Amino acid sequence: MGRGETVSLKRVVITGRGAVSPFGLGVADLLDGVWNGRSGIQLMPDWQSIQGLQCHMAGPVPPFEAKPLLPRTIRRTMGPMAIYATLAAKEAVSDSGLEPDFLASGKVGAAIGSTTGSPRIYEALYRQFLPEESVEHVRSGMFFKIMGHCCAANVCLALGITGEQWAPTSACTSSAQALGLGYMLIRSGRQEAMLCGGADEVHPTVTMVFDVIKAASRSHDFPLIAPRPFDLNRDGVVCGEGGGILVLESLDSALRREANIYCEILGFGHVNDSKSIANPHEDSMARTMRNALAEAGLNGDDIDYVNAHATGTVLGDIAEAVAINNIFGKDVPVSSYKGHLGHTLGAAGALETIVLLEMLNRQEVVPTLNLERPDPACSVINLVHSVDKLPLNIVLKNSFALGGVNTAMVLRRWTE
């Protein structure tokens, strides 16, 4: 590029959705559970014998048989989270209509994140290794199930993707970062399409992370009303599992293929909070939302709805409510999906975006499940209490993570 030349940035749209969630396999089950106000949370009886663990709830994926869905040749290097990601990716590709030749062209990449590799396989590995400090019974395939990029690598292998492979590992924002990364790669012209999202697993060692910092819910007598984002009686996170994948594509490519377009991505905000590795701060949350709006060329008055990260922690929900109020005031509708799904961690940003896309499609807002008595400190925003018809055109999606990661994405409903 010569001096004085400018880069022509491409417009980016979403053309495919795929999901595995606490409601089952597929986007249809996810949306059915959310719109019918169901909870995917249940008690985990086996966890009660773990000394010191106070949270005995989670949102697991209902049992299913993977053998008929994925051939052994690719399944043998997958832990549960990679299976979730691959099934979601296959559904997203089918939904988008991407052909195998296009997937293998080098013009399509993948950005699929997770908190770690498979915790269930980690446990199996160390149960074999530690008693006698022996690797004699450790199978070679275990590494491919616990490596940090196990989801991205296995999805690329299963679908024949030869473009760029990325694997953000930022816990609660893994798939949100993946979506932002895919957006930037397509916008800059490096790739024409990207499979973006993430996956994670329910496991006691995952819940333990939140438990030891006193951020996990302990409402064992009422598992179906936990977590409770923004509620006065909220007491913390409940972890869920699953996988969410979205097909991001340049507008030119989508129009050329005559693909169904769900929305256009207008802006992505991504900032670091260096004040604390654990405690959230409203100034950083607000800064990432402002950055997303600035990239989209918008201001707060242009946003019709905000999907909050809100996990049900005391400090986090207040900080986010204050940050939203600072930018949008008290008029814009706000809700969180964590009451339905729990916190699916590396899958959260993608699974929740899928629900958000359906809200744009149906022109309906979904309330925060389990929000019965709003905390006055969170009532500085317009909290949604029922499924309501509302004109939705431009929306904003928040995702935040331990370690200071803050993201926000602005989406616009697609119309011809």
Short mmCIF file of C-alpha atoms in Angstrom, two decimals:
data_model
loop_
_atom_site.label_atom_id
_atom_site.label_comp_id
_atom_site.label_asym_id
_atom_site.label_seq_id
_atom_site.Cartn_x
_atom_site.Cartn_y
_atom_site.Cartn_z
CA MET A 1 0.00 0.00 0.00
CA GLY A 2 1.44 3.35 -1.01
CA ARG A 3 1.72 6.44 1.14
CA GLY A 4 -1.60 8.22 1.51
CA GLU A 5 -3.69 5.21 0.50
CA THR A 6 -6.49 4.12 2.81
CA VAL A 7 -7.64 0.62 3.65
CA SER A 8 -11.20 -0.16 2.59
CA LEU A 9 -12.78 -1.92 5.56
CA LYS A 10 -15.34 -4.61 4.85
CA ARG A 11 -18.78 -4.80 6.42
CA VAL A 12 -19.29 -7.90 8.59
CA VAL A 13 -22.51 -9.85 9.05
CA ILE A 14 -23.64 -13.01 10.86
CA THR A 15 -25.07 -15.75 8.65
CA GLY A 16 -25.10 -18.92 10.79
CA ARG A 17 -25.91 -20.10 14.32
CA GLY A 18 -25.15 -23.33 16.16
CA ALA A 19 -25.63 -24.30 19.81
CA VAL A 20 -25.26 -26.94 22.47
CA SER A 21 -26.68 -25.71 25.77
CA PRO A 22 -28.18 -26.81 29.10
CA PHE A 23 -31.45 -27.10 27.16
CA GLY A 24 -30.06 -29.65 24.69
CA LEU A 25 -28.58 -29.96 21.22
CA GLY A 26 -29.33 -27.25 18.70
CA VAL A 27 -30.43 -23.64 18.48
CA ALA A 28 -34.12 -24.62 18.53
CA ASP A 29 -33.84 -26.20 22.01
CA LEU A 30 -31.86 -23.21 23.31
CA LEU A 31 -34.46 -20.71 22.11
CA ASP A 32 -37.38 -22.84 23.27
CA GLY A 33 -35.94 -22.99 26.79
CA VAL A 34 -35.27 -19.26 26.99
CA TRP A 35 -38.59 -18.09 25.53
CA ASN A 36 -40.54 -20.44 27.80
CA GLY A 37 -38.75 -19.13 30.87
CA ARG A 38 -37.15 -22.41 31.84
CA SER A 39 -34.02 -22.89 33.92
CA GLY A 40 -31.18 -25.20 32.93
CA ILE A 41 -29.83 -25.32 36.49
CA GLN A 42 -29.93 -28.43 38.66
CA LEU A 43 -28.37 -29.88 41.79
CA MET A 44 -25.20 -31.95 41.29
CA PRO A 45 -25.50 -34.66 44.02
CA ASP A 46 -21.99 -36.06 43.46
CA TRP A 47 -20.46 -32.70 44.33
CA GLN A 48 -21.76 -32.84 47.90
CA SER A 49 -18.99 -35.26 48.87
CA ILE A 50 -16.23 -32.83 47.80
CA GLN A 51 -14.75 -31.34 50.96
CA GLY A 52 -14.89 -27.58 51.12
CA LEU A 53 -16.96 -27.09 47.97
CA GLN A 54 -19.97 -24.95 48.89
CA CYS A 55 -21.71 -24.67 45.51
CA HIS A 56 -23.44 -27.89 44.41
CA MET A 57 -25.37 -26.54 41.40
CA ALA A 58 -24.65 -26.32 37.68
CA GLY A 59 -26.25 -26.16 34.25
CA PRO A 60 -25.08 -29.33 32.46
CA VAL A 61 -25.88 -30.31 28.90
CA PRO A 62 -28.51 -33.10 28.99
CA PRO A 63 -26.98 -36.54 28.32
CA PHE A 64 -26.67 -37.55 24.68
CA GLU A 65 -24.83 -40.12 22.60
CA ALA A 66 -22.06 -38.59 20.49
CA LYS A 67 -21.24 -41.72 18.47
CA PRO A 68 -24.05 -41.36 15.91
CA LEU A 69 -23.26 -37.67 15.48
CA LEU A 70 -19.49 -37.70 14.99
CA PRO A 71 -17.31 -40.44 13.48
CA ARG A 72 -14.69 -42.00 15.74
CA THR A 73 -11.85 -40.81 13.49
CA ILE A 74 -12.44 -37.24 14.64
CA ARG A 75 -14.15 -37.91 17.98
CA ARG A 76 -11.14 -39.74 19.43
CA THR A 77 -9.22 -36.48 19.95
CA MET A 78 -12.18 -34.65 21.51
CA GLY A 79 -13.12 -34.12 25.12
CA PRO A 80 -16.70 -33.09 25.89
CA MET A 81 -16.12 -29.38 25.19
CA ALA A 82 -14.63 -30.06 21.77
CA ILE A 83 -17.63 -32.25 20.98
CA TYR A 84 -19.95 -29.39 21.99
CA ALA A 85 -18.00 -26.94 19.83
CA THR A 86 -17.94 -29.27 16.83
CA LEU A 87 -21.65 -30.07 16.95
CA ALA A 88 -22.42 -26.35 17.26
CA ALA A 89 -20.04 -25.57 14.38
CA LYS A 90 -21.65 -28.17 12.14
CA GLU A 91 -25.08 -26.68 12.84
CA ALA A 92 -23.82 -23.14 12.20
CA VAL A 93 -22.21 -24.16 8.90
CA SER A 94 -25.40 -25.91 7.80
CA ASP A 95 -27.47 -22.89 8.82
CA SER A 96 -25.20 -20.56 6.87
CA GLY A 97 -25.01 -22.80 3.81
CA LEU A 98 -21.20 -22.77 3.64
CA GLU A 99 -20.00 -25.37 1.14
CA PRO A 100 -17.08 -27.76 1.86
CA ASP A 101 -15.00 -26.25 -0.95
CA PHE A 102 -15.34 -22.79 0.59
CA LEU A 103 -14.42 -24.13 4.05
CA ALA A 104 -11.27 -25.67 2.58
CA SER A 105 -10.34 -22.67 0.44
CA GLY A 106 -8.22 -20.87 3.04
CA LYS A 107 -10.69 -17.99 2.96
CA VAL A 108 -12.50 -19.33 6.04
CA GLY A 109 -10.92 -19.42 9.49
CA ALA A 110 -11.93 -20.23 13.06
CA ALA A 111 -11.71 -18.38 16.36
CA ILE A 112 -13.05 -20.67 19.07
CA GLY A 113 -12.15 -20.23 22.72
CA SER A 114 -12.53 -21.89 26.11
CA THR A 115 -11.35 -21.37 29.68
CA THR A 116 -8.91 -24.30 29.53
CA GLY A 117 -8.78 -27.67 27.85
CA SER A 118 -11.27 -30.31 29.01
CA PRO A 119 -11.35 -30.38 32.85
CA ARG A 120 -12.83 -33.89 32.81
CA ILE A 121 -9.86 -35.15 30.85
CA TYR A 122 -7.44 -33.25 33.10
CA GLU A 123 -8.97 -35.06 36.08
CA ALA A 124 -8.68 -38.44 34.36
CA LEU A 125 -5.05 -37.73 33.42
CA TYR A 126 -3.94 -36.78 36.92
CA ARG A 127 -5.87 -39.61 38.56
CA GLN A 128 -3.74 -41.93 36.42
CA PHE A 129 -0.49 -40.04 36.90
CA LEU A 130 -0.40 -38.95 40.54
CA PRO A 131 -0.89 -42.15 42.62
CA GLU A 132 2.40 -43.68 41.44
CA GLU A 133 3.75 -40.79 39.37
CA SER A 134 3.53 -43.00 36.32
CA VAL A 135 2.59 -42.25 32.71
CA GLU A 136 2.41 -45.90 31.69
CA HIS A 137 -1.38 -45.84 31.35
CA VAL A 138 -1.73 -42.34 29.89
CA ARG A 139 -3.09 -42.47 26.37
CA SER A 140 -1.52 -40.32 23.68
CA GLY A 141 -4.87 -38.83 22.66
CA MET A 142 -5.34 -37.17 26.04
CA PHE A 143 -3.14 -34.21 25.13
CA PHE A 144 -5.36 -33.23 22.20
CA LYS A 145 -8.30 -33.04 24.61
CA ILE A 146 -6.59 -30.80 27.18
CA MET A 147 -4.56 -28.42 25.03
CA GLY A 148 -5.77 -24.85 25.27
CA HIS A 149 -6.88 -24.72 21.65
CA CYS A 150 -8.60 -28.13 21.67
CA CYS A 151 -11.96 -26.74 20.51
CA ALA A 152 -10.56 -24.65 17.66
CA ALA A 153 -8.21 -27.39 16.48
CA ASN A 154 -10.83 -30.13 16.53
CA VAL A 155 -13.45 -28.00 14.77
CA CYS A 156 -10.97 -27.14 12.02
CA LEU A 157 -10.07 -30.81 11.65
CA ALA A 158 -13.69 -31.95 11.58
CA LEU A 159 -14.78 -29.37 8.99
CA GLY A 160 -11.64 -29.18 6.85
CA ILE A 161 -10.97 -25.50 7.62
CA THR A 162 -7.59 -24.33 6.29
CA GLY A 163 -7.72 -20.61 7.07
CA GLU A 164 -6.51 -18.92 10.25
CA GLN A 165 -7.03 -20.73 13.56
CA TRP A 166 -7.30 -18.72 16.79
CA ALA A 167 -8.23 -19.82 20.32
CA PRO A 168 -8.86 -17.06 22.88
CA THR A 169 -8.63 -18.38 26.44
CA SER A 170 -10.07 -15.65 28.64
CA ALA A 171 -12.65 -17.60 30.65
CA CYS A 172 -15.94 -15.67 30.63
CA THR A 173 -15.02 -13.61 27.54
CA SER A 174 -13.41 -16.37 25.45
CA SER A 175 -16.18 -16.52 22.85
CA ALA A 176 -16.82 -12.77 23.03
CA GLN A 177 -13.15 -12.19 22.19
CA ALA A 178 -13.47 -14.80 19.44
CA LEU A 179 -16.40 -12.92 17.91
CA GLY A 180 -14.49 -9.65 18.08
CA LEU A 181 -11.41 -11.25 16.58
CA GLY A 182 -13.40 -12.77 13.73
CA TYR A 183 -15.02 -9.40 13.09
CA MET A 184 -11.61 -7.70 12.87
CA LEU A 185 -10.10 -10.40 10.63
CA ILE A 186 -12.96 -10.15 8.14
CA ARG A 187 -13.18 -6.36 8.37
CA SER A 188 -9.49 -6.08 7.48
CA GLY A 189 -9.81 -8.52 4.58
CA ARG A 190 -7.63 -11.30 6.01
CA GLN A 191 -10.53 -13.79 5.86
CA GLU A 192 -13.87 -13.86 4.07
CA ALA A 193 -15.65 -15.86 6.75
CA MET A 194 -14.94 -17.08 10.30
CA LEU A 195 -16.47 -19.66 12.61
CA CYS A 196 -16.46 -17.86 15.96
CA GLY A 197 -17.50 -18.83 19.47
CA GLY A 198 -16.49 -21.07 22.32
CA ALA A 199 -17.26 -23.98 24.59
CA ASP A 200 -16.79 -25.06 28.18
CA GLU A 201 -17.66 -27.90 30.55
CA VAL A 202 -19.37 -28.25 33.90
CA HIS A 203 -16.90 -29.68 36.40
CA PRO A 204 -16.40 -29.21 40.16
CA THR A 205 -12.92 -27.75 39.63
CA VAL A 206 -14.44 -25.06 37.41
CA THR A 207 -17.09 -24.14 39.98
CA MET A 208 -14.36 -24.28 42.63
CA VAL A 209 -12.67 -21.23 41.09
CA PHE A 210 -15.73 -19.09 41.84
CA ASP A 211 -16.40 -20.88 45.14
CA VAL A 212 -13.02 -20.09 46.69
CA ILE A 213 -13.34 -16.38 45.88
CA LYS A 214 -16.88 -16.43 47.34
CA ALA A 215 -18.48 -15.62 43.99
CA ALA A 216 -20.50 -18.86 43.55
CA SER A 217 -24.16 -19.25 44.53
CA ARG A 218 -25.04 -21.43 47.50
CA SER A 219 -28.83 -21.38 47.13
CA HIS A 220 -29.05 -25.18 47.22
CA ASP A 221 -32.61 -25.26 48.50
CA PHE A 222 -33.78 -23.33 45.44
CA PRO A 223 -31.61 -24.41 42.47
CA LEU A 224 -34.25 -23.46 39.92
CA ILE A 225 -34.14 -19.81 41.01
CA ALA A 226 -30.36 -19.44 40.92
CA PRO A 227 -28.48 -17.51 39.75
CA ARG A 228 -30.46 -14.28 40.21
CA PRO A 229 -28.90 -11.43 38.24
CA PHE A 230 -29.79 -7.96 39.57
CA ASP A 231 -31.98 -9.46 42.34
CA LEU A 232 -31.69 -8.25 45.91
CA ASN A 233 -31.16 -11.85 47.09
CA ARG A 234 -28.56 -12.84 44.49
CA ASP A 235 -25.59 -14.68 45.92
CA GLY A 236 -23.31 -15.53 43.04
CA VAL A 237 -22.53 -17.46 39.88
CA VAL A 238 -23.84 -20.87 38.81
CA CYS A 239 -21.68 -22.42 36.08
CA GLY A 240 -23.19 -23.96 32.97
CA GLU A 241 -21.74 -25.73 29.94
CA GLY A 242 -22.18 -26.03 26.22
CA GLY A 243 -20.90 -24.58 22.97
CA GLY A 244 -21.95 -21.71 20.77
CA ILE A 245 -20.70 -21.00 17.24
CA LEU A 246 -21.61 -18.19 14.85
CA VAL A 247 -20.64 -17.80 11.20
CA LEU A 248 -19.28 -14.31 10.58
CA GLU A 249 -18.88 -13.30 6.96
CA SER A 250 -18.10 -10.28 4.83
CA LEU A 251 -21.24 -8.68 3.51
CA ASP A 252 -19.93 -9.08 -0.04
CA SER A 253 -19.51 -12.83 0.43
CA ALA A 254 -22.92 -13.25 2.08
CA LEU A 255 -24.68 -11.34 -0.69
CA ARG A 256 -22.80 -13.26 -3.36
CA ARG A 257 -23.94 -16.55 -1.81
CA GLU A 258 -27.46 -15.20 -1.23
CA ALA A 259 -27.09 -16.27 2.39
CA ASN A 260 -29.64 -15.52 5.10
CA ILE A 261 -28.27 -12.60 7.14
CA TYR A 262 -29.17 -12.27 10.83
CA CYS A 263 -27.45 -8.99 11.62
CA GLU A 264 -24.54 -6.70 10.89
CA ILE A 265 -21.74 -6.13 13.41
CA LEU A 266 -21.19 -2.39 13.67
CA GLY A 267 -18.57 -2.07 16.39
CA PHE A 268 -16.47 -3.95 18.95
CA GLY A 269 -15.08 -2.52 22.17
CA HIS A 270 -12.29 -4.29 24.06
CA VAL A 271 -10.42 -2.80 27.02
CA ASN A 272 -8.40 -4.01 29.99
CA ASP A 273 -9.13 -3.19 33.61
CA SER A 274 -5.80 -3.04 35.40
CA LYS A 275 -7.21 -2.10 38.82
CA SER A 276 -7.97 -5.65 39.97
CA ILE A 277 -7.63 -9.19 38.66
CA ALA A 278 -10.91 -10.18 40.34
CA ASN A 279 -13.12 -7.20 41.17
CA PRO A 280 -15.03 -5.46 38.36
CA HIS A 281 -15.00 -1.70 37.86
CA GLU A 282 -17.74 0.30 36.20
CA ASP A 283 -15.33 2.75 34.56
CA SER A 284 -13.73 0.00 32.45
CA MET A 285 -17.13 -1.47 31.59
CA ALA A 286 -18.32 1.94 30.47
CA ARG A 287 -15.14 2.54 28.48
CA THR A 288 -15.54 -0.65 26.44
CA MET A 289 -19.18 0.20 25.67
CA ARG A 290 -18.18 3.71 24.59
CA ASN A 291 -15.46 2.29 22.36
CA ALA A 292 -17.92 -0.09 20.69
CA LEU A 293 -20.35 2.77 20.12
CA ALA A 294 -17.61 5.03 18.75
CA GLU A 295 -16.48 2.40 16.24
CA ALA A 296 -20.10 2.01 15.15
CA GLY A 297 -20.44 5.79 14.79
CA LEU A 298 -23.30 5.82 17.32
CA ASN A 299 -24.19 7.22 20.71
CA GLY A 300 -26.23 5.87 23.60
CA ASP A 301 -29.51 7.18 22.23
CA ASP A 302 -29.18 4.89 19.20
CA ILE A 303 -29.29 1.66 21.24
CA ASP A 304 -32.63 -0.13 21.67
CA TYR A 305 -31.53 -2.81 24.16
CA VAL A 306 -28.50 -3.87 26.21
CA ASN A 307 -27.79 -7.53 26.92
CA ALA A 308 -25.96 -7.48 30.24
CA HIS A 309 -23.19 -9.85 31.24
CA ALA A 310 -24.71 -9.84 34.77
CA THR A 311 -23.81 -13.16 36.41
CA GLY A 312 -25.58 -12.72 39.75
CA THR A 313 -22.62 -11.58 41.84
CA VAL A 314 -23.16 -8.77 44.33
CA LEU A 315 -20.41 -6.45 43.10
CA GLY A 316 -20.45 -7.30 39.39
CA ASP A 317 -24.15 -6.65 38.82
CA ILE A 318 -24.02 -3.27 40.55
CA ALA A 319 -20.92 -2.19 38.64
CA GLU A 320 -22.50 -3.11 35.31
CA ALA A 321 -25.79 -1.42 36.15
CA VAL A 322 -23.97 1.79 37.06
CA ALA A 323 -21.86 1.61 33.88
CA ILE A 324 -24.94 1.10 31.69
CA ASN A 325 -26.72 3.96 33.41
CA ASN A 326 -23.75 6.26 32.86
CA ILE A 327 -24.06 5.79 29.09
CA PHE A 328 -27.70 4.97 28.40
CA GLY A 329 -29.57 6.41 31.36
CA LYS A 330 -32.61 4.55 32.68
CA ASP A 331 -34.69 4.18 29.54
CA VAL A 332 -32.97 1.47 27.47
CA PRO A 333 -34.26 -2.07 28.32
CA VAL A 334 -31.67 -4.36 29.97
CA SER A 335 -31.66 -8.07 30.81
CA SER A 336 -29.32 -11.01 31.38
CA TYR A 337 -29.68 -14.63 30.23
CA LYS A 338 -27.64 -16.12 33.08
CA GLY A 339 -30.78 -17.08 35.02
CA HIS A 340 -31.78 -19.38 32.16
CA LEU A 341 -28.39 -20.87 31.28
CA GLY A 342 -26.12 -20.26 34.23
CA HIS A 343 -22.74 -18.85 33.33
CA THR A 344 -21.48 -20.98 30.45
CA LEU A 345 -18.07 -19.27 30.64
CA GLY A 346 -16.19 -19.79 27.37
CA ALA A 347 -19.48 -20.42 25.56
CA ALA A 348 -21.41 -17.54 27.16
CA GLY A 349 -20.72 -14.73 24.69
CA ALA A 350 -21.69 -16.86 21.68
CA LEU A 351 -24.71 -18.64 23.18
CA GLU A 352 -26.09 -15.36 24.49
CA THR A 353 -25.52 -13.66 21.13
CA ILE A 354 -27.59 -16.41 19.49
CA VAL A 355 -30.46 -15.57 21.85
CA LEU A 356 -29.94 -11.87 21.12
CA LEU A 357 -30.18 -12.49 17.38
CA GLU A 358 -33.50 -14.23 17.93
CA MET A 359 -34.73 -11.23 19.91
CA LEU A 360 -33.93 -9.07 16.87
CA ASN A 361 -35.75 -11.53 14.66
CA ARG A 362 -38.87 -11.77 16.83
CA GLN A 363 -38.80 -8.11 17.90
CA GLU A 364 -39.19 -9.27 21.50
CA VAL A 365 -37.17 -8.72 24.65
CA VAL A 366 -36.56 -11.59 27.06
CA PRO A 367 -36.50 -10.82 30.80
CA THR A 368 -33.90 -11.80 33.39
CA LEU A 369 -35.06 -15.11 34.86
CA ASN A 370 -35.30 -15.22 38.70
CA LEU A 371 -35.41 -11.43 39.01
CA GLU A 372 -38.15 -11.08 41.64
CA ARG A 373 -36.96 -8.23 43.87
CA PRO A 374 -34.59 -5.88 42.03
CA ASP A 375 -31.70 -4.59 44.11
CA PRO A 376 -32.20 -0.82 44.50
CA ALA A 377 -28.51 -0.42 43.61
CA CYS A 378 -29.24 -2.13 40.26
CA SER A 379 -32.49 -0.27 39.63
CA VAL A 380 -30.70 2.65 38.00
CA ILE A 381 -31.39 0.81 34.72
CA ASN A 382 -34.58 -0.34 32.97
CA LEU A 383 -34.74 -4.00 34.01
CA VAL A 384 -37.00 -6.17 31.82
CA HIS A 385 -39.54 -8.33 33.72
CA SER A 386 -41.51 -10.08 30.97
CA VAL A 387 -41.33 -11.10 27.32
CA ASP A 388 -42.47 -7.95 25.55
CA LYS A 389 -42.80 -6.82 21.97
CA LEU A 390 -40.45 -3.91 21.31
CA PRO A 391 -38.98 -2.38 18.17
CA LEU A 392 -35.36 -3.57 18.18
CA ASN A 393 -32.94 -2.34 15.55
CA ILE A 394 -29.54 -1.76 17.19
CA VAL A 395 -28.47 -3.61 20.35
CA LEU A 396 -25.35 -3.91 22.49
CA LYS A 397 -23.92 -7.10 24.03
CA ASN A 398 -21.62 -7.01 27.09
CA SER A 399 -19.16 -9.71 28.19
CA PHE A 400 -16.68 -9.35 31.06
CA ALA A 401 -14.15 -11.71 32.64
CA LEU A 402 -11.87 -12.26 35.59
CA GLY A 403 -8.46 -10.88 34.77
CA GLY A 404 -9.76 -7.49 33.69
CA VAL A 405 -11.15 -8.35 30.22
CA ASN A 406 -14.06 -6.15 29.12
CA THR A 407 -15.83 -6.45 25.74
CA ALA A 408 -18.91 -4.98 24.11
CA MET A 409 -20.34 -5.53 20.63
CA VAL A 410 -22.90 -3.48 18.71
CA LEU A 411 -25.25 -5.39 16.40
CA ARG A 412 -27.83 -4.09 13.92
CA ARG A 413 -30.80 -6.10 12.72
CA TRP A 414 -30.48 -6.90 9.04
CA THR A 415 -33.10 -5.62 6.64
CA GLU A 416 -32.91 -5.77 2.86
#
